[in-house]
């Protein structure tokens, strides 16, 4: 595995499968009473988050701790960034503390790659702007494989605000590497320029896609969060306003692209529903869909810990480390 994990596109099929297989073994540990393993004892992992996060930050923290690393959280709020320190100075300061890996989230696309060029330790991209979120794609692939088995020729439909979604970008890359077929669905205003070169089918007719009429039978659906903070809306007009630039109103979006109970009925009974969270219930996903037996939302959160354990383990302990066969620490 290469030194850093910056893009899902950096992973070869063999590397991706190796991480997913390691994650499977880590997943088994999650249900043990004693979850701690020793391989990262004495190592320090810093979660450096310049943007809000619940699941990604806490699951990296739990993953590191279960592997016996010391995990420290540094967030932009409450750090010297708010005193005017430059990004480079903040990063070099944190690295100088004696860090073995940096897990970084930043609201600017490309920032994590830039940071990787400044430090000598491995850097993991935990989401950079609208660009990439490779460990999310890995946990999504893990969740899909648990339900569907091998993903070759499986048809995954990704729905919503594709333009602003780092989750969509990383998933498109990883799913292609794993041999799956992807259809992207969303309003034309939320389809990125150049999407035709991504190697996916695209559509703005969600009903036709879900019913299998537009792009063939559907094996899984991934709903994306409407990225309110990146749409420029949510101002004085309140939460109903999506900025007007991309989508007129929330209601219009929900009618065209929300996973309503009626749309749930268009899907095969076996098709799992994914959402990276946090969910906007009633906007991109109805509560009936989010809480249905087909919803994998909490499985995704659980897989997130196993996948991040696998990534940290393979990056820091090395693939050949035999400790997984040992008893818990
Ligand atoms: C995603 C993110 O932050 O990119 N969430 C996550 O990591 N679980 C998706 C999102 O915020 O829409």
CSV table of N, CA and C in Angstrom, one decimal, residues 107-270:
chain,number,residue,atom,x,y,z
A,107,UNK,N,-11.9,21.7,4.4
A,107,UNK,CA,-13.0,22.1,3.5
A,107,UNK,C,-12.5,22.6,2.1
A,108,UNK,N,-11.2,22.6,1.9
A,108,UNK,CA,-10.7,23.0,0.6
A,108,UNK,C,-10.3,21.7,-0.2
A,109,UNK,N,-10.8,21.6,-1.4
A,109,UNK,CA,-10.4,20.4,-2.2
A,109,UNK,C,-8.9,20.5,-2.5
A,110,UNK,N,-8.1,19.5,-2.3
A,110,UNK,CA,-6.7,19.5,-2.6
A,110,UNK,C,-5.8,19.8,-1.4
A,111,UNK,N,-6.5,20.3,-0.3
A,111,UNK,CA,-5.7,20.7,0.9
A,111,UNK,C,-4.9,19.5,1.5
A,112,UNK,N,-5.6,18.3,1.5
A,112,UNK,CA,-5.0,17.2,2.2
A,112,UNK,C,-3.7,16.7,1.4
A,113,UNK,N,-3.8,16.8,0.1
A,113,UNK,CA,-2.7,16.4,-0.7
A,113,UNK,C,-1.5,17.4,-0.5
A,114,UNK,N,-1.9,18.6,-0.4
A,114,UNK,CA,-0.8,19.6,-0.1
A,114,UNK,C,-0.2,19.3,1.3
A,115,UNK,N,-1.0,19.0,2.3
A,115,UNK,CA,-0.4,18.7,3.6
A,115,UNK,C,0.5,17.5,3.5
A,116,UNK,N,0.1,16.5,2.7
A,116,UNK,CA,0.9,15.3,2.6
A,116,UNK,C,2.3,15.6,2.1
A,117,UNK,N,2.4,16.7,1.3
A,117,UNK,CA,3.7,17.2,0.8
A,117,UNK,C,4.6,17.9,1.8
A,118,UNK,N,4.0,18.3,2.9
A,118,UNK,CA,4.7,19.0,3.9
A,118,UNK,C,5.3,18.1,5.0
A,119,UNK,N,4.7,17.0,5.2
A,119,UNK,CA,5.1,16.2,6.4
A,119,UNK,C,5.7,14.9,6.0
A,120,UNK,N,6.4,14.2,6.9
A,120,UNK,CA,7.1,13.0,6.6
A,120,UNK,C,6.3,11.7,7.0
A,121,UNK,N,5.2,11.9,7.7
A,121,UNK,CA,4.4,10.8,8.1
A,121,UNK,C,3.3,10.5,7.1
A,122,UNK,N,2.7,9.3,7.2
A,122,UNK,CA,1.6,9.0,6.3
A,122,UNK,C,0.4,9.9,6.6
A,123,UNK,N,-0.3,10.3,5.5
A,123,UNK,CA,-1.5,11.1,5.7
A,123,UNK,C,-2.7,10.4,5.1
A,124,UNK,N,-3.8,10.4,5.8
A,124,UNK,CA,-5.1,9.8,5.3
A,124,UNK,C,-6.1,10.9,5.1
A,125,UNK,N,-6.7,10.9,3.9
A,125,UNK,CA,-7.7,12.0,3.6
A,125,UNK,C,-9.0,11.5,4.2
A,126,UNK,N,-9.5,12.3,5.1
A,126,UNK,CA,-10.8,12.1,5.7
A,126,UNK,C,-11.9,13.0,5.1
A,127,UNK,N,-11.6,13.5,3.9
A,127,UNK,CA,-12.6,14.3,3.2
A,127,UNK,C,-12.0,15.7,3.0
A,128,UNK,N,-11.8,16.0,1.7
A,128,UNK,CA,-11.2,17.4,1.3
A,128,UNK,C,-12.2,18.0,0.4
A,129,UNK,N,-12.9,19.0,0.9
A,129,UNK,CA,-13.8,19.8,0.1
A,129,UNK,C,-14.8,19.0,-0.7
A,130,UNK,N,-14.9,19.3,-2.0
A,130,UNK,CA,-15.9,18.5,-2.8
A,130,UNK,C,-15.1,17.4,-3.6
A,131,UNK,N,-13.9,17.1,-3.1
A,131,UNK,CA,-13.0,16.3,-3.9
A,131,UNK,C,-13.1,14.8,-3.6
A,132,UNK,N,-12.6,14.4,-2.4
A,132,UNK,CA,-12.6,12.9,-2.2
A,132,UNK,C,-12.7,12.5,-0.7
A,133,UNK,N,-13.1,11.3,-0.5
A,133,UNK,CA,-13.3,10.8,0.9
A,133,UNK,C,-13.1,9.3,0.7
A,134,UNK,N,-11.8,8.9,0.6
A,134,UNK,CA,-11.6,7.5,0.2
A,134,UNK,C,-12.0,6.4,1.2
A,135,UNK,N,-11.9,6.8,2.5
A,135,UNK,CA,-12.3,5.7,3.5
A,135,UNK,C,-13.8,5.6,3.5
A,136,UNK,N,-14.6,6.6,3.1
A,136,UNK,CA,-16.0,6.5,3.0
A,136,UNK,C,-16.3,5.5,1.9
A,137,UNK,N,-15.6,5.6,0.8
A,137,UNK,CA,-15.8,4.7,-0.4
A,137,UNK,C,-15.5,3.3,0.1
A,138,UNK,N,-14.4,3.1,0.9
A,138,UNK,CA,-14.0,1.8,1.3
A,138,UNK,C,-15.1,1.2,2.2
A,139,UNK,N,-15.6,2.0,3.1
A,139,UNK,CA,-16.7,1.4,4.0
A,139,UNK,C,-18.0,1.2,3.3
A,140,UNK,N,-18.2,2.0,2.3
A,140,UNK,CA,-19.4,1.7,1.4
A,140,UNK,C,-19.2,0.4,0.7
A,141,UNK,N,-18.0,0.2,0.1
A,141,UNK,CA,-17.8,-1.1,-0.6
A,141,UNK,C,-17.8,-2.3,0.4
A,142,UNK,N,-17.3,-2.1,1.6
A,142,UNK,CA,-17.4,-3.2,2.6
A,142,UNK,C,-18.8,-3.5,2.8
A,143,UNK,N,-19.7,-2.5,3.1
A,143,UNK,CA,-21.1,-2.7,3.4
A,143,UNK,C,-21.8,-3.4,2.2
A,144,UNK,N,-21.5,-3.0,1.0
A,144,UNK,CA,-22.1,-3.6,-0.2
A,144,UNK,C,-21.7,-5.0,-0.4
A,145,UNK,N,-20.4,-5.3,-0.1
A,145,UNK,CA,-19.9,-6.7,-0.3
A,145,UNK,C,-20.5,-7.6,0.8
A,146,UNK,N,-20.8,-7.1,2.0
A,146,UNK,CA,-21.4,-7.9,3.0
A,146,UNK,C,-22.8,-8.3,2.5
A,147,UNK,N,-23.5,-7.5,1.8
A,147,UNK,CA,-24.8,-7.8,1.4
A,147,UNK,C,-24.9,-8.5,0.0
A,148,UNK,N,-24.0,-8.0,-0.9
A,148,UNK,CA,-24.1,-8.5,-2.3
A,148,UNK,C,-23.0,-9.5,-2.7
A,149,UNK,N,-22.0,-9.7,-1.9
A,149,UNK,CA,-20.8,-10.5,-2.3
A,149,UNK,C,-19.9,-9.7,-3.2
A,150,UNK,N,-19.3,-10.4,-4.1
A,150,UNK,CA,-18.4,-9.7,-5.1
A,150,UNK,C,-19.1,-8.7,-5.8
A,151,UNK,N,-18.5,-7.5,-6.1
A,151,UNK,CA,-19.2,-6.4,-6.7
A,151,UNK,C,-19.0,-6.4,-8.2
A,152,UNK,N,-18.3,-7.3,-8.8
A,152,UNK,CA,-18.2,-7.3,-10.3
A,152,UNK,C,-19.5,-7.3,-10.9
A,153,UNK,N,-19.7,-6.4,-11.9
A,153,UNK,CA,-20.9,-6.3,-12.6
A,153,UNK,C,-22.2,-5.9,-11.8
A,154,UNK,N,-22.0,-5.6,-10.6
A,154,UNK,CA,-23.2,-5.1,-9.8
A,154,UNK,C,-23.5,-3.7,-10.2
A,155,UNK,N,-24.7,-3.3,-10.2
A,155,UNK,CA,-25.2,-2.0,-10.6
A,155,UNK,C,-25.5,-1.2,-9.4
A,156,UNK,N,-24.7,-0.1,-9.1
A,156,UNK,CA,-24.9,0.7,-8.0
A,156,UNK,C,-25.4,2.1,-8.5
A,157,UNK,N,-26.5,2.6,-7.9
A,157,UNK,CA,-27.1,3.9,-8.4
A,157,UNK,C,-26.8,4.9,-7.3
A,158,UNK,N,-26.1,6.0,-7.6
A,158,UNK,CA,-25.8,7.0,-6.7
A,158,UNK,C,-26.6,8.3,-7.0
A,159,UNK,N,-27.3,8.8,-6.0
A,159,UNK,CA,-28.4,9.8,-6.3
A,159,UNK,C,-28.1,11.1,-5.5
A,160,UNK,N,-28.2,12.2,-6.2
A,160,UNK,CA,-28.2,13.5,-5.5
A,160,UNK,C,-27.3,14.5,-6.0
A,161,UNK,N,-26.7,15.2,-5.1
A,161,UNK,CA,-25.9,16.4,-5.4
A,161,UNK,C,-24.5,15.9,-5.7
A,162,UNK,N,-24.3,15.4,-7.0
A,162,UNK,CA,-23.1,14.8,-7.4
A,162,UNK,C,-21.9,15.9,-7.4
A,163,UNK,N,-22.3,17.1,-7.9
A,163,UNK,CA,-21.3,18.1,-8.0
A,163,UNK,C,-20.5,18.4,-6.8
A,164,UNK,N,-21.2,18.4,-5.6
A,164,UNK,CA,-20.5,18.8,-4.4
A,164,UNK,C,-20.2,17.6,-3.5
A,165,UNK,N,-20.2,16.4,-4.1
A,165,UNK,CA,-20.1,15.2,-3.3
A,165,UNK,C,-18.7,14.5,-3.4
A,166,UNK,N,-17.9,14.6,-2.4
A,166,UNK,CA,-16.6,13.9,-2.4
A,166,UNK,C,-16.9,12.4,-2.2
A,167,UNK,N,-18.1,12.1,-1.6
A,167,UNK,CA,-18.4,10.7,-1.4
A,167,UNK,C,-18.7,10.0,-2.8
A,168,UNK,N,-19.4,10.8,-3.7
A,168,UNK,CA,-19.7,10.2,-5.0
A,168,UNK,C,-18.4,10.0,-5.8
A,169,UNK,N,-17.5,11.0,-5.7
A,169,UNK,CA,-16.2,10.9,-6.5
A,169,UNK,C,-15.4,9.7,-6.1
A,170,UNK,N,-15.3,9.5,-4.8
A,170,UNK,CA,-14.4,8.4,-4.3
A,170,UNK,C,-15.1,7.1,-4.6
A,171,UNK,N,-16.5,7.1,-4.5
A,171,UNK,CA,-17.2,5.8,-4.8
A,171,UNK,C,-17.1,5.5,-6.3
A,172,UNK,N,-17.2,6.4,-7.1
A,172,UNK,CA,-17.1,6.2,-8.6
A,172,UNK,C,-15.8,5.5,-8.9
A,173,UNK,N,-14.7,6.0,-8.3
A,173,UNK,CA,-13.4,5.5,-8.5
A,173,UNK,C,-13.2,4.1,-8.0
A,174,UNK,N,-13.6,3.9,-6.7
A,174,UNK,CA,-13.4,2.6,-6.1
A,174,UNK,C,-14.3,1.5,-6.7
A,175,UNK,N,-15.6,1.9,-7.0
A,175,UNK,CA,-16.5,0.9,-7.5
A,175,UNK,C,-16.0,0.4,-8.9
A,176,UNK,N,-15.5,1.4,-9.7
A,176,UNK,CA,-14.9,1.0,-11.0
A,176,UNK,C,-13.8,0.0,-10.8
A,177,UNK,N,-12.9,0.3,-9.8
A,177,UNK,CA,-11.8,-0.6,-9.5
A,177,UNK,C,-12.2,-2.0,-9.2
A,178,UNK,N,-13.4,-2.0,-8.4
A,178,UNK,CA,-13.9,-3.3,-8.0
A,178,UNK,C,-14.8,-4.0,-9.0
A,179,UNK,N,-15.0,-3.3,-10.2
A,179,UNK,CA,-15.7,-4.0,-11.3
A,179,UNK,C,-17.2,-3.7,-11.3
A,180,UNK,N,-17.7,-2.8,-10.4
A,180,UNK,CA,-19.1,-2.5,-10.4
A,180,UNK,C,-19.5,-1.5,-11.5
A,181,UNK,N,-20.8,-1.4,-11.8
A,181,UNK,CA,-21.3,-0.5,-12.8
A,181,UNK,C,-22.0,0.6,-12.0
A,182,UNK,N,-21.8,1.9,-12.3
A,182,UNK,CA,-22.4,2.9,-11.6
A,182,UNK,C,-23.3,3.8,-12.5
A,183,UNK,N,-24.4,4.1,-12.0
A,183,UNK,CA,-25.3,5.2,-12.6
A,183,UNK,C,-25.4,6.3,-11.6
A,184,UNK,N,-25.1,7.5,-12.1
A,184,UNK,CA,-25.3,8.7,-11.3
A,184,UNK,C,-26.6,9.4,-11.7
A,185,UNK,N,-27.4,9.7,-10.7
A,185,UNK,CA,-28.7,10.4,-10.9
A,185,UNK,C,-28.8,11.7,-10.1
A,186,UNK,N,-29.2,12.7,-10.8
A,186,UNK,CA,-29.4,14.0,-10.0
A,186,UNK,C,-29.9,15.0,-11.0
A,187,UNK,N,-30.3,16.2,-10.5
A,187,UNK,CA,-30.7,17.3,-11.4
A,187,UNK,C,-29.5,17.7,-12.2
A,188,UNK,N,-29.8,18.1,-13.5
A,188,UNK,CA,-28.7,18.5,-14.3
A,188,UNK,C,-27.8,19.6,-13.7
A,189,UNK,N,-28.4,20.4,-12.9
A,189,UNK,CA,-27.6,21.5,-12.3
A,189,UNK,C,-26.7,21.0,-11.2
A,190,UNK,N,-26.9,19.8,-10.7
A,190,UNK,CA,-26.0,19.2,-9.7
A,190,UNK,C,-25.1,18.0,-10.3
A,191,UNK,N,-25.0,18.0,-11.6
A,191,UNK,CA,-24.1,17.1,-12.3
A,191,UNK,C,-22.8,17.8,-12.7
A,192,UNK,N,-21.7,17.4,-12.2
A,192,UNK,CA,-20.5,18.2,-12.5
A,192,UNK,C,-20.1,18.2,-14.0
A,193,UNK,N,-19.5,19.3,-14.4
A,193,UNK,CA,-18.9,19.4,-15.7
A,193,UNK,C,-17.9,18.3,-15.9
A,194,UNK,N,-18.0,17.6,-17.1
A,194,UNK,CA,-17.0,16.6,-17.3
A,194,UNK,C,-17.4,15.2,-16.8
A,195,UNK,N,-18.6,15.1,-16.3
A,195,UNK,CA,-19.1,13.8,-15.8
A,195,UNK,C,-19.1,12.7,-16.9
A,196,UNK,N,-19.2,13.2,-18.1
A,196,UNK,CA,-19.2,12.2,-19.2
A,196,UNK,C,-17.9,11.4,-19.3
A,197,UNK,N,-16.9,12.0,-18.7
A,197,UNK,CA,-15.6,11.3,-18.8
A,197,UNK,C,-15.3,10.3,-17.6
A,198,UNK,N,-16.3,10.3,-16.7
A,198,UNK,CA,-16.1,9.5,-15.5
A,198,UNK,C,-16.3,8.0,-15.7
A,199,UNK,N,-16.9,7.6,-16.8
A,199,UNK,CA,-17.1,6.2,-17.1
A,199,UNK,C,-18.4,5.6,-16.5
A,200,UNK,N,-19.3,6.5,-16.1
A,200,UNK,CA,-20.6,6.1,-15.5
A,200,UNK,C,-21.7,6.4,-16.5
A,201,UNK,N,-22.8,5.8,-16.3
A,201,UNK,CA,-24.1,6.2,-16.9
A,201,UNK,C,-24.6,7.4,-16.1
A,202,UNK,N,-25.3,8.3,-16.7
A,202,UNK,CA,-25.9,9.4,-16.0
A,202,UNK,C,-27.3,9.6,-16.4
A,203,UNK,N,-28.1,10.1,-15.4
A,203,UNK,CA,-29.6,10.2,-15.7
A,203,UNK,C,-30.1,11.3,-14.8
A,204,UNK,N,-31.2,12.0,-15.2
A,204,UNK,CA,-31.9,12.8,-14.2
A,204,UNK,C,-33.3,12.3,-14.0
A,205,UNK,N,-33.6,11.1,-14.5
A,205,UNK,CA,-34.9,10.5,-14.2
A,205,UNK,C,-34.8,9.4,-13.2
A,206,UNK,N,-35.0,9.7,-11.9
A,206,UNK,CA,-34.8,8.7,-10.9
A,206,UNK,C,-35.7,7.6,-11.0
A,207,UNK,N,-37.0,7.9,-11.3
A,207,UNK,CA,-38.0,6.8,-11.3
A,207,UNK,C,-37.6,5.7,-12.4
A,208,UNK,N,-37.2,6.3,-13.6
A,208,UNK,CA,-36.8,5.3,-14.7
A,208,UNK,C,-35.6,4.5,-14.3
A,209,UNK,N,-34.7,5.1,-13.5
A,209,UNK,CA,-33.5,4.3,-13.1
A,209,UNK,C,-33.8,3.3,-12.1
A,210,UNK,N,-34.6,3.7,-11.1
A,210,UNK,CA,-34.9,2.8,-9.9
A,210,UNK,C,-35.7,1.6,-10.4
A,211,UNK,N,-36.6,1.9,-11.4
A,211,UNK,CA,-37.5,0.8,-11.9
A,211,UNK,C,-36.7,-0.1,-12.8
A,212,UNK,N,-35.5,0.2,-13.1
A,212,UNK,CA,-34.7,-0.7,-14.0
A,212,UNK,C,-34.9,-0.4,-15.5
A,213,UNK,N,-35.7,0.6,-15.8
A,213,UNK,CA,-36.0,0.9,-17.2
A,213,UNK,C,-34.9,1.7,-17.9
A,214,UNK,N,-34.2,2.5,-17.1
A,214,UNK,CA,-33.2,3.4,-17.8
A,214,UNK,C,-31.8,2.7,-17.9
A,215,UNK,N,-31.4,2.0,-16.9
A,215,UNK,CA,-30.0,1.5,-17.0
A,215,UNK,C,-29.9,0.1,-16.5
A,216,UNK,N,-31.0,-0.6,-16.5
A,216,UNK,CA,-30.9,-2.0,-16.1
A,216,UNK,C,-31.2,-2.2,-14.6
A,217,UNK,N,-31.3,-3.5,-14.2
A,217,UNK,CA,-31.7,-3.8,-12.8
A,217,UNK,C,-30.7,-3.2,-11.8
A,218,UNK,N,-31.3,-2.8,-10.7
A,218,UNK,CA,-30.5,-2.1,-9.7
A,218,UNK,C,-30.1,-3.0,-8.6
A,219,UNK,N,-28.9,-3.0,-8.2
A,219,UNK,CA,-28.5,-3.9,-7.1
A,219,UNK,C,-28.4,-3.2,-5.8
A,220,UNK,N,-28.1,-1.8,-5.8
A,220,UNK,CA,-28.0,-1.0,-4.6
A,220,UNK,C,-28.2,0.4,-4.9
A,221,UNK,N,-28.7,1.2,-3.9
A,221,UNK,CA,-28.9,2.6,-4.1
A,221,UNK,C,-28.1,3.4,-3.0
A,222,UNK,N,-27.4,4.4,-3.4
A,222,UNK,CA,-26.7,5.2,-2.4
A,222,UNK,C,-27.3,6.7,-2.6
A,223,UNK,N,-27.9,7.1,-1.5
A,223,UNK,CA,-28.5,8.5,-1.5
A,223,UNK,C,-27.4,9.4,-0.9
A,224,UNK,N,-27.3,10.6,-1.5
A,224,UNK,CA,-26.3,11.5,-1.0
A,224,UNK,C,-26.9,12.6,-0.3
A,225,UNK,N,-26.2,13.2,0.7
A,225,UNK,CA,-26.8,14.3,1.4
A,225,UNK,C,-26.8,15.6,0.5
A,226,UNK,N,-27.8,16.3,0.6
A,226,UNK,CA,-27.8,17.6,-0.1
A,226,UNK,C,-26.9,18.5,0.7
A,227,UNK,N,-25.9,19.0,0.0
A,227,UNK,CA,-24.8,19.7,0.7
A,227,UNK,C,-25.2,21.2,0.9
A,228,UNK,N,-26.1,21.4,1.8
A,228,UNK,CA,-26.6,22.8,2.0
A,228,UNK,C,-25.5,23.8,2.1
A,229,UNK,N,-24.4,23.4,2.9
A,229,UNK,CA,-23.4,24.4,3.2
A,229,UNK,C,-22.6,24.7,1.9
A,230,UNK,N,-22.7,23.9,0.9
A,230,UNK,CA,-22.0,24.2,-0.4
A,230,UNK,C,-22.9,24.7,-1.4
A,231,UNK,N,-24.2,24.8,-1.2
A,231,UNK,CA,-25.1,25.3,-2.2
A,231,UNK,C,-25.3,26.8,-2.1
A,232,UNK,N,-24.9,27.4,-1.0
A,232,UNK,CA,-25.0,28.8,-0.8
A,232,UNK,C,-26.4,29.2,-0.3
A,233,UNK,N,-27.2,28.3,0.1
A,233,UNK,CA,-28.6,28.6,0.6
A,233,UNK,C,-28.6,28.7,2.1
A,234,UNK,N,-29.8,28.4,2.7
A,234,UNK,CA,-29.9,28.3,4.1
A,234,UNK,C,-29.8,29.6,4.8
A,235,UNK,N,-30.0,30.7,4.1
A,235,UNK,CA,-29.8,32.1,4.7
A,235,UNK,C,-31.1,32.5,5.4
A,236,UNK,N,-31.5,33.7,5.3
A,236,UNK,CA,-32.6,34.3,6.0
A,236,UNK,C,-33.9,33.6,5.7
A,237,UNK,N,-34.0,33.1,4.5
A,237,UNK,CA,-35.2,32.4,4.1
A,237,UNK,C,-35.4,31.0,4.9
A,238,UNK,N,-34.3,30.7,5.6
A,238,UNK,CA,-34.4,29.5,6.5
A,238,UNK,C,-34.0,28.2,5.7
A,239,UNK,N,-34.3,27.1,6.4
A,239,UNK,CA,-33.8,25.8,5.9
A,239,UNK,C,-34.5,25.4,4.6
A,240,UNK,N,-35.6,26.0,4.3
A,240,UNK,CA,-36.3,25.6,3.0
A,240,UNK,C,-35.6,26.1,1.8
A,241,UNK,N,-34.7,27.1,2.0
A,241,UNK,CA,-34.0,27.7,0.8
A,241,UNK,C,-32.7,27.0,0.5
A,242,UNK,N,-32.6,26.5,-0.8
A,242,UNK,CA,-31.4,25.9,-1.2
A,242,UNK,C,-30.5,26.8,-2.0
A,243,UNK,N,-30.7,28.1,-1.9
A,243,UNK,CA,-29.8,29.0,-2.6
A,243,UNK,C,-30.4,29.4,-3.9
A,244,UNK,N,-31.2,28.6,-4.5
A,244,UNK,CA,-31.9,28.9,-5.8
A,244,UNK,C,-31.0,28.8,-7.0
A,245,UNK,N,-29.7,28.7,-6.7
A,245,UNK,CA,-28.7,28.6,-7.9
A,245,UNK,C,-28.8,27.2,-8.5
A,246,UNK,N,-28.9,26.2,-7.7
A,246,UNK,CA,-28.9,24.8,-8.2
A,246,UNK,C,-30.2,24.2,-8.2
A,247,UNK,N,-31.0,24.4,-7.1
A,247,UNK,CA,-32.3,23.8,-7.0
A,247,UNK,C,-33.2,24.9,-6.4
A,248,UNK,N,-34.4,25.0,-7.0
A,248,UNK,CA,-35.3,26.1,-6.5
A,248,UNK,C,-35.6,26.0,-5.0
A,249,UNK,N,-36.2,24.9,-4.6
A,249,UNK,CA,-36.6,24.7,-3.2
A,249,UNK,C,-36.3,23.3,-2.8
A,250,UNK,N,-36.4,23.1,-1.5
A,250,UNK,CA,-36.2,21.8,-0.9
A,250,UNK,C,-37.3,20.9,-1.4
A,251,UNK,N,-38.5,21.4,-1.5
A,251,UNK,CA,-39.7,20.6,-1.8
A,251,UNK,C,-39.5,20.1,-3.2
A,252,UNK,N,-39.1,21.0,-4.1
A,252,UNK,CA,-38.9,20.5,-5.5
A,252,UNK,C,-37.8,19.4,-5.6
A,253,UNK,N,-36.8,19.6,-4.8
A,253,UNK,CA,-35.7,18.6,-4.8
A,253,UNK,C,-36.3,17.2,-4.3
A,254,UNK,N,-37.0,17.3,-3.2
A,254,UNK,CA,-37.6,16.1,-2.6
A,254,UNK,C,-38.5,15.3,-3.6
A,255,UNK,N,-39.3,16.1,-4.3
A,255,UNK,CA,-40.2,15.5,-5.3
A,255,UNK,C,-39.4,14.8,-6.4
A,256,UNK,N,-38.4,15.5,-6.9
A,256,UNK,CA,-37.6,14.9,-8.0
A,256,UNK,C,-36.6,13.8,-7.6
A,257,UNK,N,-36.0,14.0,-6.5
A,257,UNK,CA,-34.9,13.2,-6.2
A,257,UNK,C,-34.8,12.5,-4.8
A,258,UNK,N,-35.9,12.7,-4.0
A,258,UNK,CA,-35.9,12.1,-2.7
A,258,UNK,C,-36.3,10.6,-2.8
A,259,UNK,N,-35.8,9.8,-1.9
A,259,UNK,CA,-36.2,8.4,-1.8
A,259,UNK,C,-37.4,8.3,-1.0
A,260,UNK,N,-38.6,8.5,-1.7
A,260,UNK,CA,-39.9,8.4,-1.1
A,260,UNK,C,-40.3,7.0,-0.9
A,261,UNK,N,-41.4,6.7,-0.1
A,261,UNK,CA,-41.9,5.4,0.0
A,261,UNK,C,-42.3,4.8,-1.4
A,262,UNK,N,-42.9,5.7,-2.3
A,262,UNK,CA,-43.3,5.2,-3.6
A,262,UNK,C,-42.0,4.7,-4.4
A,263,UNK,N,-41.0,5.4,-4.3
A,263,UNK,CA,-39.7,5.1,-5.0
A,263,UNK,C,-39.1,3.8,-4.4
A,264,UNK,N,-39.3,3.7,-3.1
A,264,UNK,CA,-38.8,2.4,-2.4
A,264,UNK,C,-39.4,1.2,-3.1
A,265,UNK,N,-40.7,1.4,-3.4
A,265,UNK,CA,-41.5,0.3,-4.0
A,265,UNK,C,-41.0,-0.1,-5.4
A,266,UNK,N,-40.3,0.9,-6.1
A,266,UNK,CA,-39.8,0.6,-7.4
A,266,UNK,C,-38.6,-0.3,-7.4
A,267,UNK,N,-37.9,-0.3,-6.3
A,267,UNK,CA,-36.7,-1.1,-6.2
A,267,UNK,C,-36.9,-2.6,-5.9
A,268,UNK,N,-36.0,-3.4,-6.4
A,268,UNK,CA,-36.1,-4.8,-6.0
A,268,UNK,C,-36.0,-4.9,-4.4
A,269,UNK,N,-36.7,-5.9,-3.9
A,269,UNK,CA,-36.7,-6.0,-2.4
A,269,UNK,C,-35.3,-6.3,-1.8
A,270,UNK,N,-34.5,-6.8,-2.6
A,270,UNK,CA,-33.1,-7.2,-2.1
A,270,UNK,C,-32.1,-6.0,-2.1
